[in-house]
Tab-separated table of C-alpha atoms in Angstrom:
chain	number	residue	atom	x	y	z
A	278	MET	CA	83.315	90.323	177.558
A	279	PRO	CA	85.265	87.120	178.914
A	280	GLN	CA	89.059	87.413	179.127
A	281	ASN	CA	90.362	85.168	176.829
A	282	LEU	CA	88.372	86.892	173.674
A	283	ASP	CA	89.793	90.311	175.030
A	284	THR	CA	93.203	88.912	174.736
A	285	LEU	CA	92.101	87.658	171.039
A	286	ILE	CA	91.060	91.277	170.107
A	287	HIS	CA	94.177	92.499	171.500
A	288	GLN	CA	96.251	90.000	169.435
A	289	ALA	CA	94.132	90.793	166.596
A	290	LYS	CA	95.216	94.079	166.553
A	291	MET	CA	98.757	93.491	167.200
A	292	VAL	CA	98.743	91.506	164.162
A	293	LEU	CA	97.677	94.334	161.920
A	294	ASP	CA	99.735	96.924	163.897
A	295	SER	CA	103.053	95.024	162.940
A	296	ASN	CA	101.768	94.528	159.172
A	297	TRP	CA	100.985	98.553	158.847
A	298	THR	CA	103.551	100.257	156.871
A	299	GLY	CA	102.543	103.784	157.455
A	300	GLU	CA	100.910	104.041	154.396
A	301	TYR	CA	99.369	100.935	154.034
A	302	THR	CA	98.776	97.024	155.236
A	303	ARG	CA	100.947	94.241	154.528
A	304	PRO	CA	98.772	90.960	154.259
A	305	GLY	CA	101.612	88.669	155.418
A	306	PRO	CA	105.138	89.901	156.783
A	307	ARG	CA	106.992	87.792	154.579
A	308	LEU	CA	105.159	86.119	151.634
A	309	TYR	CA	102.885	89.335	150.550
A	310	PRO	CA	105.229	92.718	151.011
A	311	HIS	CA	102.978	94.577	149.033
A	312	GLN	CA	99.606	96.186	148.883
A	313	TRP	CA	97.040	93.686	147.606
A	314	SER	CA	93.484	95.133	146.867
A	315	TRP	CA	90.813	92.893	148.287
A	316	ASP	CA	93.191	92.278	151.289
A	317	SER	CA	93.270	96.048	151.830
A	318	ALA	CA	89.397	96.005	151.751
A	319	PHE	CA	89.226	93.393	154.026
A	320	ILE	CA	91.288	94.789	156.194
A	321	ALA	CA	89.508	98.162	156.192
A	322	PHE	CA	86.586	96.393	157.666
A	323	GLY	CA	88.432	95.619	160.703
A	324	TYR	CA	90.262	98.902	161.202
A	325	ALA	CA	86.551	100.494	160.685
A	326	ARG	CA	85.636	98.946	163.917
A	327	TYR	CA	88.686	100.737	165.944
A	328	ASP	CA	90.794	103.147	164.055
A	329	GLN	CA	89.457	105.488	161.445
A	330	LYS	CA	92.194	107.507	160.305
A	331	ARG	CA	93.984	104.206	159.282
A	332	ALA	CA	91.050	102.370	157.716
A	333	ILE	CA	90.675	105.528	154.974
A	334	GLN	CA	94.222	105.555	154.404
A	335	GLU	CA	94.521	102.269	153.435
A	336	LEU	CA	91.386	102.539	151.018
A	337	ARG	CA	93.042	105.724	149.756
A	338	HIS	CA	96.881	104.492	149.251
A	339	LEU	CA	94.951	101.779	147.036
A	340	PHE	CA	93.004	104.496	145.500
A	341	ASP	CA	96.030	106.906	144.786
A	342	ASN	CA	97.232	103.922	142.533
A	343	GLN	CA	94.082	103.483	140.260
A	344	TRP	CA	94.586	103.783	136.300
A	345	THR	CA	93.253	106.408	134.347
A	346	ASN	CA	90.912	103.944	132.852
A	347	GLY	CA	89.550	102.919	136.254
A	348	LEU	CA	91.185	99.584	136.332
A	349	LEU	CA	92.026	99.519	139.970
A	350	PRO	CA	95.216	96.775	140.357
A	351	GLN	CA	95.467	94.006	141.828
A	352	ILE	CA	98.833	94.856	143.765
A	353	VAL	CA	100.570	97.968	144.475
A	354	PHE	CA	104.323	97.640	144.675
A	355	ASP	CA	106.296	98.842	147.768
A	356	PRO	CA	109.197	100.242	145.617
A	357	HIS	CA	111.669	99.831	148.751
A	358	PHE	CA	110.987	95.806	148.964
A	359	GLY	CA	113.491	93.695	147.190
A	360	GLU	CA	113.076	90.147	145.750
A	361	TYR	CA	108.915	89.121	144.637
A	362	PHE	CA	107.275	87.137	141.977
A	363	PRO	CA	105.634	88.581	140.183
A	364	GLY	CA	107.387	91.727	140.050
A	365	ILE	CA	107.524	94.896	138.732
A	366	ASP	CA	109.598	94.058	135.643
A	367	PHE	CA	107.202	91.106	135.324
A	368	TRP	CA	104.261	93.277	135.062
A	369	HIS	CA	105.445	95.644	132.866
A	370	ALA	CA	102.073	97.222	133.176
A	371	GLU	CA	104.096	100.694	131.762
A	372	CYS	CA	102.788	99.050	128.308
A	373	SER	CA	99.325	100.504	129.038
A	374	GLU	CA	99.361	104.444	128.670
A	375	SER	CA	96.379	104.130	131.546
A	376	ALA	CA	98.815	102.563	134.349
A	377	VAL	CA	99.765	106.259	135.634
A	378	CYS	CA	100.245	105.840	139.223
A	379	VAL	CA	102.154	107.106	141.959
A	380	TYR	CA	103.823	103.712	142.582
A	381	LYS	CA	104.113	100.805	139.953
A	382	THR	CA	101.351	98.493	139.984
A	383	SER	CA	100.396	95.068	138.210
A	384	GLY	CA	97.911	94.448	135.381
A	385	VAL	CA	94.728	92.507	136.777
A	386	VAL	CA	92.293	93.407	139.667
A	387	GLN	CA	90.280	91.355	142.448
A	388	PRO	CA	86.816	91.149	143.389
A	389	PRO	CA	84.989	94.614	143.554
A	390	ILE	CA	84.764	94.778	147.652
A	391	HIS	CA	86.190	98.284	147.716
A	392	ALA	CA	82.345	100.067	147.701
A	393	THR	CA	80.890	97.895	150.425
A	394	ALA	CA	84.097	98.522	152.341
A	395	THR	CA	84.211	102.437	151.919
A	396	LEU	CA	80.250	102.578	153.115
A	397	HIS	CA	81.112	100.454	156.012
A	398	VAL	CA	84.039	102.442	157.311
A	399	TYR	CA	81.366	105.539	156.937
A	400	ARG	CA	78.962	103.516	158.831
A	401	HIS	CA	81.398	103.218	162.111
A	402	GLY	CA	83.549	106.312	161.589
A	403	VAL	CA	83.311	108.371	164.631
A	404	ASP	CA	84.556	111.595	163.011
A	405	ARG	CA	81.735	112.131	161.051
A	406	PRO	CA	82.641	115.144	159.058
A	407	GLY	CA	86.026	113.132	158.346
A	408	ALA	CA	83.985	110.049	157.101
A	409	ARG	CA	81.333	111.955	155.034
A	410	ALA	CA	84.485	113.962	153.634
A	411	PHE	CA	85.920	110.634	152.683
A	412	LEU	CA	82.913	109.165	151.243
A	413	GLU	CA	82.773	112.310	148.768
A	414	GLU	CA	86.521	111.547	147.941
A	415	ALA	CA	85.963	107.900	147.225
A	416	PHE	CA	83.298	108.355	145.212
A	417	PRO	CA	84.339	109.324	141.934
A	418	ARG	CA	86.924	106.535	142.768
A	419	LEU	CA	84.702	103.900	142.921
A	420	VAL	CA	82.287	104.876	140.098
A	421	ALA	CA	85.533	105.035	137.696
A	422	TRP	CA	86.540	101.561	138.798
A	423	HIS	CA	82.705	100.176	138.220
A	424	ASP	CA	82.332	101.936	134.522
A	425	TYR	CA	85.765	100.250	133.936
A	426	LEU	CA	84.176	96.819	134.894
A	427	TYR	CA	81.067	97.280	133.303
A	428	ARG	CA	82.571	98.961	129.871
A	429	GLU	CA	85.792	96.559	129.385
A	430	ARG	CA	84.746	93.489	131.044
A	431	ASP	CA	80.963	93.002	129.907
A	432	PRO	CA	81.129	93.727	125.815
A	433	GLU	CA	77.794	91.938	125.093
A	434	ASN	CA	75.941	94.352	127.603
A	435	GLU	CA	74.755	91.426	129.986
A	436	GLY	CA	75.390	92.725	133.213
A	437	LEU	CA	77.778	90.277	134.045
A	438	VAL	CA	81.568	91.060	133.925
A	439	TYR	CA	84.084	88.341	132.815
A	440	ILE	CA	87.539	88.028	134.401
A	441	ARG	CA	90.840	87.029	132.456
A	442	HIS	CA	93.224	85.414	134.872
A	443	PRO	CA	92.576	83.150	138.229
A	444	TRP	CA	94.447	85.747	140.191
A	445	GLU	CA	91.319	88.078	139.374
A	446	SER	CA	89.051	85.489	141.182
A	447	GLY	CA	91.297	85.761	144.175
A	448	MET	CA	90.898	82.181	144.507
A	449	ASP	CA	94.321	81.487	142.251
A	450	ASN	CA	94.685	77.767	142.023
A	451	SER	CA	91.068	76.680	142.738
A	452	PRO	CA	89.859	73.761	140.914
A	453	LEU	CA	87.281	75.965	139.160
A	454	TRP	CA	90.120	76.890	136.624
A	455	ASP	CA	91.652	73.159	136.219
A	456	ALA	CA	89.671	72.357	133.193
A	457	ILE	CA	91.222	75.625	131.427
A	458	MET	CA	94.280	75.318	132.369
A	459	LEU	CA	93.978	71.833	131.288
A	460	ARG	CA	93.635	73.306	127.736
A	461	MET	CA	96.468	75.708	127.875
A	462	GLN	CA	98.771	73.529	126.440
A	463	LEU	CA	101.950	75.454	126.678
A	464	ARG	CA	104.954	74.705	124.549
A	465	SER	CA	108.313	75.335	126.708
A	466	HIS	CA	108.908	78.452	124.592
A	467	GLU	CA	105.669	79.943	125.481
A	468	ILE	CA	106.515	79.947	129.386
A	469	PRO	CA	108.176	82.727	130.270
A	470	ALA	CA	111.374	82.405	132.618
A	471	TYR	CA	110.355	82.897	136.434
A	472	ARG	CA	111.684	82.379	139.693
A	473	ARG	CA	109.340	81.836	142.195
A	474	VAL	CA	109.478	82.654	145.813
A	475	ASP	CA	106.668	81.779	147.806
A	476	THR	CA	108.103	77.946	147.887
A	477	HIS	CA	111.211	79.290	149.768
A	478	VAL	CA	109.169	81.278	152.207
A	479	VAL	CA	106.387	78.732	152.948
A	480	SER	CA	106.242	75.166	152.231
A	481	PRO	CA	105.624	74.017	148.672
A	482	ALA	CA	102.892	71.909	149.749
A	483	ASP	CA	100.845	74.737	150.567
A	484	ARG	CA	101.069	76.681	147.328
A	485	PRO	CA	99.583	76.275	143.947
A	486	GLU	CA	102.164	73.564	141.835
A	487	SER	CA	104.831	74.903	139.079
A	488	ALA	CA	101.919	73.597	136.247
A	489	ALA	CA	99.681	76.555	137.374
A	490	TYR	CA	102.098	79.288	138.282
A	491	ASP	CA	103.375	78.373	134.543
A	492	ARG	CA	100.166	79.259	133.172
A	493	PHE	CA	99.659	82.203	135.415
A	494	ALA	CA	102.627	83.849	133.953
A	495	TYR	CA	102.073	82.950	130.469
A	496	LEU	CA	98.802	85.164	130.608
A	497	VAL	CA	100.778	87.740	132.450
A	498	GLN	CA	102.703	88.067	129.766
A	499	LEU	CA	99.959	87.728	126.876
A	500	PHE	CA	98.593	90.631	128.934
A	501	SER	CA	101.360	93.092	128.279
A	502	ARG	CA	102.586	92.169	124.957
A	503	LEU	CA	99.259	93.196	124.034
A	504	ASN	CA	99.698	96.701	125.943
A	505	TYR	CA	96.837	95.692	127.913
A	506	ASP	CA	94.305	96.792	125.368
A	507	GLU	CA	90.690	94.748	126.729
A	508	ALA	CA	89.493	94.607	122.997
A	509	ARG	CA	92.717	92.409	121.547
A	510	ILE	CA	93.079	90.682	125.428
A	511	ARG	CA	89.450	89.810	124.383
A	512	GLU	CA	90.179	88.214	121.404
A	513	ASP	CA	93.198	86.108	122.136
A	514	CYS	CA	92.811	85.190	126.115
A	515	PRO	CA	92.039	81.305	126.662
A	516	PHE	CA	90.877	82.348	129.926
A	517	LEU	CA	87.542	84.439	130.211
A	518	VAL	CA	84.953	83.747	132.884
A	519	GLN	CA	81.564	84.767	134.812
A	520	ASP	CA	82.530	84.557	137.717
A	521	VAL	CA	79.833	84.073	140.560
A	522	LEU	CA	82.261	85.607	143.926
A	523	PHE	CA	83.468	88.254	141.507
A	524	ASN	CA	79.735	89.228	140.143
A	525	SER	CA	78.083	89.024	143.461
A	526	LEU	CA	80.318	91.348	144.753
A	527	LEU	CA	80.776	93.976	141.849
A	528	CYS	CA	76.135	93.482	143.026
A	529	GLN	CA	76.646	94.509	146.250
A	530	GLY	CA	79.091	97.027	145.363
A	531	GLU	CA	76.649	98.764	143.440
A	532	ARG	CA	74.111	98.833	145.797
A	533	ASP	CA	76.628	100.658	148.313
A	534	LEU	CA	77.514	102.804	145.880
A	535	ALA	CA	73.904	103.848	145.348
A	536	GLN	CA	74.113	104.754	149.197
A	537	ILE	CA	77.066	106.156	149.229
A	538	ALA	CA	75.580	108.754	145.893
A	539	GLN	CA	72.388	109.272	148.384
A	540	LEU	CA	74.609	110.233	151.499
A	541	ILE	CA	76.924	112.839	149.183
A	542	GLY	CA	73.589	113.949	147.018
A	543	GLU	CA	74.585	112.430	143.979
A	544	ASP	CA	71.988	110.338	141.776
A	545	PRO	CA	71.887	107.062	142.826
A	546	SER	CA	69.797	105.317	140.122
A	547	PRO	CA	72.420	104.285	137.774
A	548	ASN	CA	74.098	102.298	139.918
A	549	GLU	CA	70.444	100.970	141.621
A	550	GLU	CA	69.450	99.748	137.838
A	551	ARG	CA	73.089	98.265	137.342
A	552	ALA	CA	72.796	96.507	140.525
A	553	GLY	CA	69.291	95.009	139.677
A	554	LYS	CA	70.604	94.058	136.007
A	555	THR	CA	73.620	92.230	137.454
A	556	ALA	CA	71.146	90.446	140.182
A	557	GLY	CA	68.933	89.120	137.218
A	558	ALA	CA	71.701	88.064	134.866
A	559	VAL	CA	73.527	86.006	138.089
A	560	ASN	CA	70.116	83.996	138.515
A	561	ARG	CA	69.408	83.425	135.009
A	562	LYS	CA	72.660	82.632	133.399
A	563	LEU	CA	74.553	81.381	136.786
A	564	TRP	CA	72.109	79.494	138.847
A	565	ASP	CA	72.222	75.688	138.969
A	566	GLU	CA	68.490	74.301	139.693
A	567	GLU	CA	69.785	71.237	139.525
A	568	HIS	CA	71.860	71.245	142.413
A	569	GLY	CA	70.703	74.198	144.016
A	570	THR	CA	74.148	76.400	143.500
A	571	TYR	CA	75.702	79.548	141.525
A	572	LEU	CA	78.302	78.375	138.921
A	573	ASP	CA	80.595	79.900	137.033
A	574	PHE	CA	80.360	80.571	133.425
A	575	ASP	CA	83.297	79.654	130.674
A	576	LEU	CA	83.613	82.205	127.815
A	577	ALA	CA	85.581	80.289	125.838
A	578	THR	CA	83.022	77.022	125.611
A	579	GLY	CA	79.747	78.745	126.188
A	580	GLN	CA	78.991	76.224	129.033
A	581	PRO	CA	78.711	76.760	133.133
A	582	ILE	CA	81.612	75.277	134.767
A	583	ARG	CA	80.426	72.407	136.953
A	584	VAL	CA	82.941	72.515	140.173
A	585	TYR	CA	81.117	73.072	143.395
A	586	ALA	CA	82.797	75.618	145.624
A	587	ALA	CA	81.810	77.864	148.378
A	588	ALA	CA	81.972	80.682	146.137
A	589	GLY	CA	78.722	79.508	144.343
A	590	PHE	CA	76.650	80.041	147.811
A	591	LEU	CA	78.340	84.001	148.268
A	592	PRO	CA	75.273	85.509	145.778
A	593	LEU	CA	74.051	85.438	149.637
A	594	PHE	CA	75.945	87.797	150.888
A	595	ALA	CA	74.572	90.490	147.953
A	596	GLY	CA	70.852	89.452	148.542
A	597	ILE	CA	70.870	87.955	144.617
A	598	PRO	CA	68.959	84.812	145.291
A	599	GLU	CA	64.829	84.737	145.924
A	600	GLU	CA	63.683	83.120	149.322
A	601	GLN	CA	62.877	80.029	147.546
A	602	CYS	CA	66.798	79.409	146.101
A	603	ALA	CA	68.129	80.548	149.349
A	604	ARG	CA	66.611	77.605	151.196
A	605	ARG	CA	67.664	75.350	148.828
A	606	MET	CA	71.418	76.876	148.853
A	607	VAL	CA	71.330	76.551	152.450
A	608	GLU	CA	70.081	72.976	152.685
A	609	ARG	CA	72.638	71.865	150.116
A	610	LEU	CA	75.590	73.044	152.716
A	611	LYS	CA	74.083	71.009	155.313
A	612	THR	CA	73.639	67.890	153.418
A	613	THR	CA	76.764	68.256	151.191
A	614	GLY	CA	80.578	67.860	152.026
A	615	PHE	CA	80.529	71.589	152.910
A	616	ASP	CA	78.743	70.413	156.003
A	617	LEU	CA	77.383	73.966	157.426
A	618	GLY	CA	76.210	73.001	161.167
A	619	GLY	CA	77.771	69.658	161.134
A	620	GLU	CA	80.504	67.627	162.862
A	621	GLY	CA	82.864	66.672	159.936
A	622	MET	CA	84.228	70.385	159.326
A	623	ILE	CA	85.643	73.023	161.751
A	624	ALA	CA	84.487	75.476	159.181
A	625	VAL	CA	83.068	76.058	155.664
A	626	PRO	CA	85.893	74.869	153.085
A	627	SER	CA	86.626	76.882	149.691
A	628	TYR	CA	86.050	73.538	147.923
A	629	ASP	CA	83.916	70.724	148.494
A	630	PRO	CA	85.653	67.776	150.016
A	631	LEU	CA	83.727	65.154	148.260
A	632	GLY	CA	84.812	66.939	145.034
A	633	PHE	CA	87.886	65.658	142.471
A	634	GLY	CA	90.834	67.084	143.513
A	635	PHE	CA	90.437	68.356	147.173
A	636	SER	CA	93.191	68.928	149.004
A	637	PRO	CA	92.639	70.475	153.000
A	638	SER	CA	95.987	72.225	153.269
A	639	ARG	CA	97.037	73.407	149.179
A	640	TYR	CA	95.527	76.710	148.533
A	641	TRP	CA	92.475	77.064	147.332
A	642	ARG	CA	92.005	73.568	146.394
A	643	GLY	CA	89.916	72.970	150.036
A	644	PRO	CA	91.433	74.736	153.426
A	645	VAL	CA	89.149	77.162	155.048
A	646	TRP	CA	89.223	80.854	154.347
A	647	ILE	CA	88.303	83.318	156.711
A	648	ASN	CA	87.297	85.838	154.061
A	649	ILE	CA	85.133	83.070	152.553
A	650	ASP	CA	83.200	82.048	155.915
A	651	TRP	CA	82.937	85.716	156.619
A	652	LEU	CA	80.981	86.518	153.456
A	653	LEU	CA	78.903	83.536	153.994
A	654	MET	CA	77.959	84.264	157.759
A	655	ARG	CA	76.713	88.085	156.127
A	656	GLY	CA	74.611	86.157	153.754
A	657	LEU	CA	73.343	84.008	156.169
A	658	GLU	CA	72.213	87.080	158.480
A	659	ARG	CA	70.812	88.677	155.717
A	660	TYR	CA	68.612	85.838	155.119
A	661	GLY	CA	67.642	85.565	158.541
A	662	TYR	CA	69.709	82.343	159.135
A	663	GLU	CA	70.831	83.520	162.565
A	664	LYS	CA	71.499	80.097	163.826
A	665	HIS	CA	73.401	79.121	160.861
A	666	ALA	CA	75.172	82.570	161.194
A	667	ARG	CA	76.136	82.203	164.440
A	668	GLY	CA	77.717	78.541	164.367
A	669	LEU	CA	79.701	80.110	161.677
A	670	ARG	CA	80.584	83.021	163.539
A	671	GLU	CA	81.513	80.822	166.485
A	672	SER	CA	83.606	78.675	163.984
A	673	ILE	CA	86.218	81.887	162.546
A	674	VAL	CA	86.919	82.851	165.940
A	675	ASN	CA	87.108	79.689	167.654
A	676	LEU	CA	89.398	78.492	164.278
A	677	VAL	CA	91.708	81.950	164.780
A	678	ARG	CA	92.054	81.486	168.320
A	679	ASP	CA	93.353	77.933	168.629
A	680	ASN	CA	94.993	77.835	166.102
A	681	GLY	CA	96.557	81.219	165.186
A	682	PHE	CA	96.246	84.265	162.520
A	683	TYR	CA	96.852	81.998	159.653
A	684	GLU	CA	96.033	82.568	155.941
A	685	TYR	CA	93.529	79.570	155.402
A	686	PHE	CA	92.924	76.623	157.615
A	687	ASN	CA	92.855	72.627	157.269
A	688	PRO	CA	88.800	72.387	157.575
A	689	ARG	CA	89.206	68.943	159.411
A	690	THR	CA	92.165	69.901	161.786
A	691	GLY	CA	92.031	73.669	162.068
A	692	VAL	CA	95.901	73.471	161.529
A	693	GLY	CA	97.523	76.625	159.788
A	694	HIS	CA	99.075	76.990	156.663
A	695	GLY	CA	100.484	79.707	154.117
A	696	SER	CA	101.366	83.247	155.653
A	697	ASP	CA	101.237	83.354	159.308
A	698	LEU	CA	100.469	86.795	160.950
A	699	PHE	CA	97.691	87.095	158.155
A	700	SER	CA	96.073	90.559	158.109
A	701	TRP	CA	92.448	89.855	156.822
A	702	SER	CA	92.167	87.308	159.345
A	703	ALA	CA	92.791	89.879	162.160
A	704	ALA	CA	90.571	91.982	160.467
A	705	LEU	CA	87.702	90.156	159.921
A	706	LEU	CA	88.159	88.729	163.052
A	707	LEU	CA	87.650	91.844	164.784
A	708	ASP	CA	84.341	92.527	162.586
A	709	ALA	CA	82.796	89.691	163.261
A	710	MET	CA	83.446	90.113	166.978
A	711	SER	CA	81.481	92.927	166.759
A	712	ASP	CA	77.884	93.922	166.051
A	713	SER	CA	76.184	92.710	162.690
A	714	TRP	CA	76.005	95.463	160.745
A	715	TRP	CA	73.355	94.633	157.985
């Protein structure tokens, strides 16, 4: 391996070491001091390549704070850390009788990539008995997590689950949510009192605008007022979306849960059946034939959300599209503003640069995110687009090597934004530089 890449691997491990608390890994040293759900799953992909014990502990700490109804919380709070918004007192998760955890948590979720991460840790485990023991330990937690989603978030039994807050998508202020945010015409007394901390840590130009945060906070207040009762939330919540990324990761998670079941002697058929049902529903309801991609669905209006984001291509990660649809998706990636394999973008941006409201530096409104490009890279590999996958892999490595371990990057210049020393950028770089695991 060239010396500069060997050095990059060493630097990535140093980033993870610096953010390791002994129980979990902080996503970023200043901006994100607690444990985030899908961050920890992505981080485990990197640890699995060189530190099995830490990968297991990362996921175990999250599972130990799962709600009794199966909800896997977006944030597990560090009780020793001071000021943060939205903090423990803002969530009032104790309003739910299900929030019986070791530590305090938030009351929303993040995309379900945890079964996939757990299986990945097993596949690369050097200590085979320890890896198998962790599968047996994690299996009932993962089953409860997925059962919660299908039971509480799929009331029509379609095979598609909904999210009820932009934070649950992982793509907080994406243009995907603009129309819904505009519909939420809040009066001053409906906006909870709060003080943001994020804009004092990094540039306000990198972060979601205050109008978005007002609506984020309103939804959190609504959930706590309704005691986190999912049936009541469904009746009153203005944000109910069947999200492409969320359901794609759930579909792959069900497939991986079926493999875990086989490995530990459990029946894989329930998970195989749910994976097939979700894949069929994604293809039937979320596929956009005209544009050759997938679209989120707004349950409030009963209409697709016609906004084109990189997440619309991530059913490739779960093997959902038929071959013909996959070819159309790759062609669209090559011939639109996403510019896969072209010269206009350093890597694939999170939102179409030709779309309304694109920003190369403001959070989820256009920058490159390593996790999105990593998922897309794995999806391209899955369908045999090795040349495109290799190019995207090289873009990920070069972007971090040339600009640092940032949270996200300007797709035109490569300049890093948001948190520095960002953990999943380091972890997924380590995985991208290793052998393919499909």
